[in-house]
């Protein structure tokens, strides 16, 4: 059974850092593209960052230079290092798999999602 489990969320002050992790259980993790999205309350999901199966990364403009997405295929994990956090980064963060290996910005192109982890940034 495929599982994605996020961890690493929490509460920090503005300017602080967090590292989110997403652990996958699929046997072909290395062939998947992985994305990070976030959602504030009942608003739409917002693309944050992605990494393709080949390691190509894409970022939301407002997080460029602050967030870094990486992957460790041996550990079947993807990470989101978040530095210089701002109150507007507060959201539930989700990781997701794209089974075509792509790093799409589109929610509908992801096949499987984790349960999310809360990130709260106070001013």
PDB file of N, CA, C and O in Angstrom, residues 49-85:
ATOM      1  N   UNK A  49       6.749  23.834  -4.280  1.00  0.00           N
ATOM      2  CA  UNK A  49       8.010  23.394  -4.875  1.00  0.00           C
ATOM      3  C   UNK A  49       7.834  21.980  -5.394  1.00  0.00           C
ATOM      4  O   UNK A  49       6.951  21.247  -4.945  1.00  0.00           O
ATOM      5  N   UNK A  50       8.708  21.596  -6.322  1.00  0.00           N
ATOM      6  CA  UNK A  50       8.678  20.230  -6.824  1.00  0.00           C
ATOM      7  C   UNK A  50      10.076  19.816  -7.253  1.00  0.00           C
ATOM      8  O   UNK A  50      10.962  20.654  -7.485  1.00  0.00           O
ATOM      9  N   UNK A  51      10.231  18.511  -7.364  1.00  0.00           N
ATOM     10  CA  UNK A  51      11.483  17.948  -7.852  1.00  0.00           C
ATOM     11  C   UNK A  51      11.135  16.753  -8.724  1.00  0.00           C
ATOM     12  O   UNK A  51      10.376  15.875  -8.320  1.00  0.00           O
ATOM     13  N   UNK A  52      11.690  16.730  -9.923  1.00  0.00           N
ATOM     14  CA  UNK A  52      11.391  15.634 -10.843  1.00  0.00           C
ATOM     15  C   UNK A  52      12.192  14.389 -10.474  1.00  0.00           C
ATOM     16  O   UNK A  52      13.075  14.422  -9.607  1.00  0.00           O
ATOM     17  N   UNK A  53      11.905  13.303 -11.166  1.00  0.00           N
ATOM     18  CA  UNK A  53      12.675  12.084 -10.933  1.00  0.00           C
ATOM     19  C   UNK A  53      14.147  12.312 -11.277  1.00  0.00           C
ATOM     20  O   UNK A  53      15.022  11.637 -10.719  1.00  0.00           O
ATOM     21  N   UNK A  54      14.416  13.239 -12.145  1.00  0.00           N
ATOM     22  CA  UNK A  54      15.799  13.549 -12.523  1.00  0.00           C
ATOM     23  C   UNK A  54      16.449  14.614 -11.681  1.00  0.00           C
ATOM     24  O   UNK A  54      17.601  14.988 -11.926  1.00  0.00           O
ATOM     25  N   UNK A  55      15.719  15.156 -10.713  1.00  0.00           N
ATOM     26  CA  UNK A  55      16.292  16.122  -9.792  1.00  0.00           C
ATOM     27  C   UNK A  55      16.113  17.575 -10.178  1.00  0.00           C
ATOM     28  O   UNK A  55      16.691  18.472  -9.531  1.00  0.00           O
ATOM     29  N   UNK A  56      15.303  17.838 -11.187  1.00  0.00           N
ATOM     30  CA  UNK A  56      15.054  19.232 -11.583  1.00  0.00           C
ATOM     31  C   UNK A  56      14.034  19.843 -10.625  1.00  0.00           C
ATOM     32  O   UNK A  56      12.981  19.256 -10.372  1.00  0.00           O
ATOM     33  N   UNK A  57      14.343  21.016 -10.115  1.00  0.00           N
ATOM     34  CA  UNK A  57      13.482  21.654  -9.117  1.00  0.00           C
ATOM     35  C   UNK A  57      12.744  22.861  -9.694  1.00  0.00           C
ATOM     36  O   UNK A  57      13.235  23.534 -10.612  1.00  0.00           O
ATOM     37  N   UNK A  58      11.587  23.116  -9.137  1.00  0.00           N
ATOM     38  CA  UNK A  58      10.762  24.263  -9.507  1.00  0.00           C
ATOM     39  C   UNK A  58      10.194  24.849  -8.220  1.00  0.00           C
ATOM     40  O   UNK A  58       9.854  24.093  -7.296  1.00  0.00           O
ATOM     41  N   UNK A  59      10.072  26.187  -8.177  1.00  0.00           N
ATOM     42  CA  UNK A  59       9.609  26.841  -6.960  1.00  0.00           C
ATOM     43  C   UNK A  59       8.563  27.906  -7.253  1.00  0.00           C
ATOM     44  O   UNK A  59       8.592  28.561  -8.301  1.00  0.00           O
ATOM     45  N   UNK A  60       7.688  28.078  -6.289  1.00  0.00           N
ATOM     46  CA  UNK A  60       6.810  29.239  -6.271  1.00  0.00           C
ATOM     47  C   UNK A  60       7.696  30.480  -6.129  1.00  0.00           C
ATOM     48  O   UNK A  60       8.667  30.468  -5.372  1.00  0.00           O
ATOM     49  N   UNK A  61       7.366  31.538  -6.863  1.00  0.00           N
ATOM     50  CA  UNK A  61       8.234  32.712  -6.860  1.00  0.00           C
ATOM     51  C   UNK A  61       8.492  33.268  -5.462  1.00  0.00           C
ATOM     52  O   UNK A  61       9.599  33.699  -5.137  1.00  0.00           O
ATOM     53  N   UNK A  62       7.471  33.264  -4.625  1.00  0.00           N
ATOM     54  CA  UNK A  62       7.593  33.887  -3.307  1.00  0.00           C
ATOM     55  C   UNK A  62       8.432  33.072  -2.321  1.00  0.00           C
ATOM     56  O   UNK A  62       8.747  33.562  -1.234  1.00  0.00           O
ATOM     57  N   UNK A  63       8.814  31.855  -2.698  1.00  0.00           N
ATOM     58  CA  UNK A  63       9.659  31.058  -1.806  1.00  0.00           C
ATOM     59  C   UNK A  63      11.054  30.846  -2.374  1.00  0.00           C
ATOM     60  O   UNK A  63      11.916  30.282  -1.696  1.00  0.00           O
ATOM     61  N   UNK A  64      11.273  31.293  -3.605  1.00  0.00           N
ATOM     62  CA  UNK A  64      12.605  31.152  -4.205  1.00  0.00           C
ATOM     63  C   UNK A  64      13.645  31.851  -3.349  1.00  0.00           C
ATOM     64  O   UNK A  64      13.452  32.975  -2.899  1.00  0.00           O
ATOM     65  N   UNK A  65      14.749  31.157  -3.147  1.00  0.00           N
ATOM     66  CA  UNK A  65      15.810  31.715  -2.319  1.00  0.00           C
ATOM     67  C   UNK A  65      15.631  31.471  -0.838  1.00  0.00           C
ATOM     68  O   UNK A  65      16.557  31.674  -0.054  1.00  0.00           O
ATOM     69  N   UNK A  66      14.439  31.011  -0.446  1.00  0.00           N
ATOM     70  CA  UNK A  66      14.180  30.701   0.972  1.00  0.00           C
ATOM     71  C   UNK A  66      13.945  29.205   1.190  1.00  0.00           C
ATOM     72  O   UNK A  66      14.333  28.668   2.226  1.00  0.00           O
ATOM     73  N   UNK A  67      13.294  28.563   0.246  1.00  0.00           N
ATOM     74  CA  UNK A  67      12.968  27.138   0.363  1.00  0.00           C
ATOM     75  C   UNK A  67      13.834  26.331  -0.602  1.00  0.00           C
ATOM     76  O   UNK A  67      14.144  26.776  -1.709  1.00  0.00           O
ATOM     77  N   UNK A  68      14.173  25.113  -0.196  1.00  0.00           N
ATOM     78  CA  UNK A  68      14.930  24.196  -1.044  1.00  0.00           C
ATOM     79  C   UNK A  68      14.323  22.807  -0.943  1.00  0.00           C
ATOM     80  O   UNK A  68      14.142  22.285   0.169  1.00  0.00           O
ATOM     81  N   UNK A  69      14.027  22.237  -2.091  1.00  0.00           N
ATOM     82  CA  UNK A  69      13.490  20.878  -2.135  1.00  0.00           C
ATOM     83  C   UNK A  69      14.602  19.925  -2.586  1.00  0.00           C
ATOM     84  O   UNK A  69      15.334  20.211  -3.537  1.00  0.00           O
ATOM     85  N   UNK A  70      14.738  18.830  -1.866  1.00  0.00           N
ATOM     86  CA  UNK A  70      15.721  17.810  -2.206  1.00  0.00           C
ATOM     87  C   UNK A  70      15.079  16.434  -2.031  1.00  0.00           C
ATOM     88  O   UNK A  70      14.012  16.300  -1.430  1.00  0.00           O
ATOM     89  N   UNK A  71      15.756  15.438  -2.532  1.00  0.00           N
ATOM     90  CA  UNK A  71      15.263  14.074  -2.377  1.00  0.00           C
ATOM     91  C   UNK A  71      16.412  13.128  -2.107  1.00  0.00           C
ATOM     92  O   UNK A  71      17.539  13.361  -2.547  1.00  0.00           O
ATOM     93  N   UNK A  72      16.099  12.052  -1.393  1.00  0.00           N
ATOM     94  CA  UNK A  72      17.042  10.977  -1.123  1.00  0.00           C
ATOM     95  C   UNK A  72      16.348   9.694  -1.551  1.00  0.00           C
ATOM     96  O   UNK A  72      15.506   9.158  -0.817  1.00  0.00           O
ATOM     97  N   UNK A  73      16.691   9.201  -2.714  1.00  0.00           N
ATOM     98  CA  UNK A  73      15.998   8.028  -3.250  1.00  0.00           C
ATOM     99  C   UNK A  73      16.298   6.766  -2.443  1.00  0.00           C
ATOM    100  O   UNK A  73      15.453   5.866  -2.348  1.00  0.00           O
ATOM    101  N   UNK A  74      17.481   6.680  -1.877  1.00  0.00           N
ATOM    102  CA  UNK A  74      17.815   5.499  -1.068  1.00  0.00           C
ATOM    103  C   UNK A  74      16.912   5.418   0.159  1.00  0.00           C
ATOM    104  O   UNK A  74      16.510   4.325   0.573  1.00  0.00           O
ATOM    105  N   UNK A  75      16.617   6.571   0.745  1.00  0.00           N
ATOM    106  CA  UNK A  75      15.754   6.610   1.930  1.00  0.00           C
ATOM    107  C   UNK A  75      14.283   6.774   1.560  1.00  0.00           C
ATOM    108  O   UNK A  75      13.426   6.746   2.444  1.00  0.00           O
ATOM    109  N   UNK A  76      14.005   6.979   0.282  1.00  0.00           N
ATOM    110  CA  UNK A  76      12.638   7.203  -0.187  1.00  0.00           C
ATOM    111  C   UNK A  76      12.017   8.401   0.538  1.00  0.00           C
ATOM    112  O   UNK A  76      10.887   8.336   1.036  1.00  0.00           O
ATOM    113  N   UNK A  77      12.764   9.478   0.551  1.00  0.00           N
ATOM    114  CA  UNK A  77      12.294  10.681   1.223  1.00  0.00           C
ATOM    115  C   UNK A  77      12.511  11.911   0.339  1.00  0.00           C
ATOM    116  O   UNK A  77      13.452  11.977  -0.436  1.00  0.00           O
ATOM    117  N   UNK A  78      11.626  12.860   0.521  1.00  0.00           N
ATOM    118  CA  UNK A  78      11.792  14.176  -0.081  1.00  0.00           C
ATOM    119  C   UNK A  78      11.704  15.194   1.048  1.00  0.00           C
ATOM    120  O   UNK A  78      10.960  15.002   2.016  1.00  0.00           O
ATOM    121  N   UNK A  79      12.488  16.251   0.917  1.00  0.00           N
ATOM    122  CA  UNK A  79      12.597  17.243   1.980  1.00  0.00           C
ATOM    123  C   UNK A  79      12.256  18.626   1.446  1.00  0.00           C
ATOM    124  O   UNK A  79      12.471  18.928   0.270  1.00  0.00           O
ATOM    125  N   UNK A  80      11.776  19.452   2.349  1.00  0.00           N
ATOM    126  CA  UNK A  80      11.579  20.863   2.030  1.00  0.00           C
ATOM    127  C   UNK A  80      12.223  21.664   3.150  1.00  0.00           C
ATOM    128  O   UNK A  80      11.685  21.731   4.262  1.00  0.00           O
ATOM    129  N   UNK A  81      13.380  22.226   2.863  1.00  0.00           N
ATOM    130  CA  UNK A  81      14.066  23.091   3.821  1.00  0.00           C
ATOM    131  C   UNK A  81      13.501  24.491   3.664  1.00  0.00           C
ATOM    132  O   UNK A  81      13.548  25.065   2.564  1.00  0.00           O
ATOM    133  N   UNK A  82      12.972  25.028   4.741  1.00  0.00           N
ATOM    134  CA  UNK A  82      12.328  26.344   4.702  1.00  0.00           C
ATOM    135  C   UNK A  82      13.071  27.287   5.631  1.00  0.00           C
ATOM    136  O   UNK A  82      13.089  27.076   6.852  1.00  0.00           O
ATOM    137  N   UNK A  83      13.678  28.294   5.058  1.00  0.00           N
ATOM    138  CA  UNK A  83      14.440  29.293   5.818  1.00  0.00           C
ATOM    139  C   UNK A  83      13.764  30.653   5.709  1.00  0.00           C
ATOM    140  O   UNK A  83      12.966  30.896   4.817  1.00  0.00           O
ATOM    141  N   UNK A  84      14.116  31.521   6.645  1.00  0.00           N
ATOM    142  CA  UNK A  84      13.560  32.881   6.655  1.00  0.00           C
ATOM    143  C   UNK A  84      12.034  32.845   6.508  1.00  0.00           C
ATOM    144  O   UNK A  84      11.460  33.541   5.664  1.00  0.00           O
ATOM    145  N   UNK A  85      11.414  32.038   7.331  1.00  0.00           N
ATOM    146  CA  UNK A  85       9.968  31.869   7.242  1.00  0.00           C
ATOM    147  C   UNK A  85       9.232  33.162   7.565  1.00  0.00           C
ATOM    148  O   UNK A  85       9.683  33.965   8.407  1.00  0.00           O
TER     149      UNK A  85
END
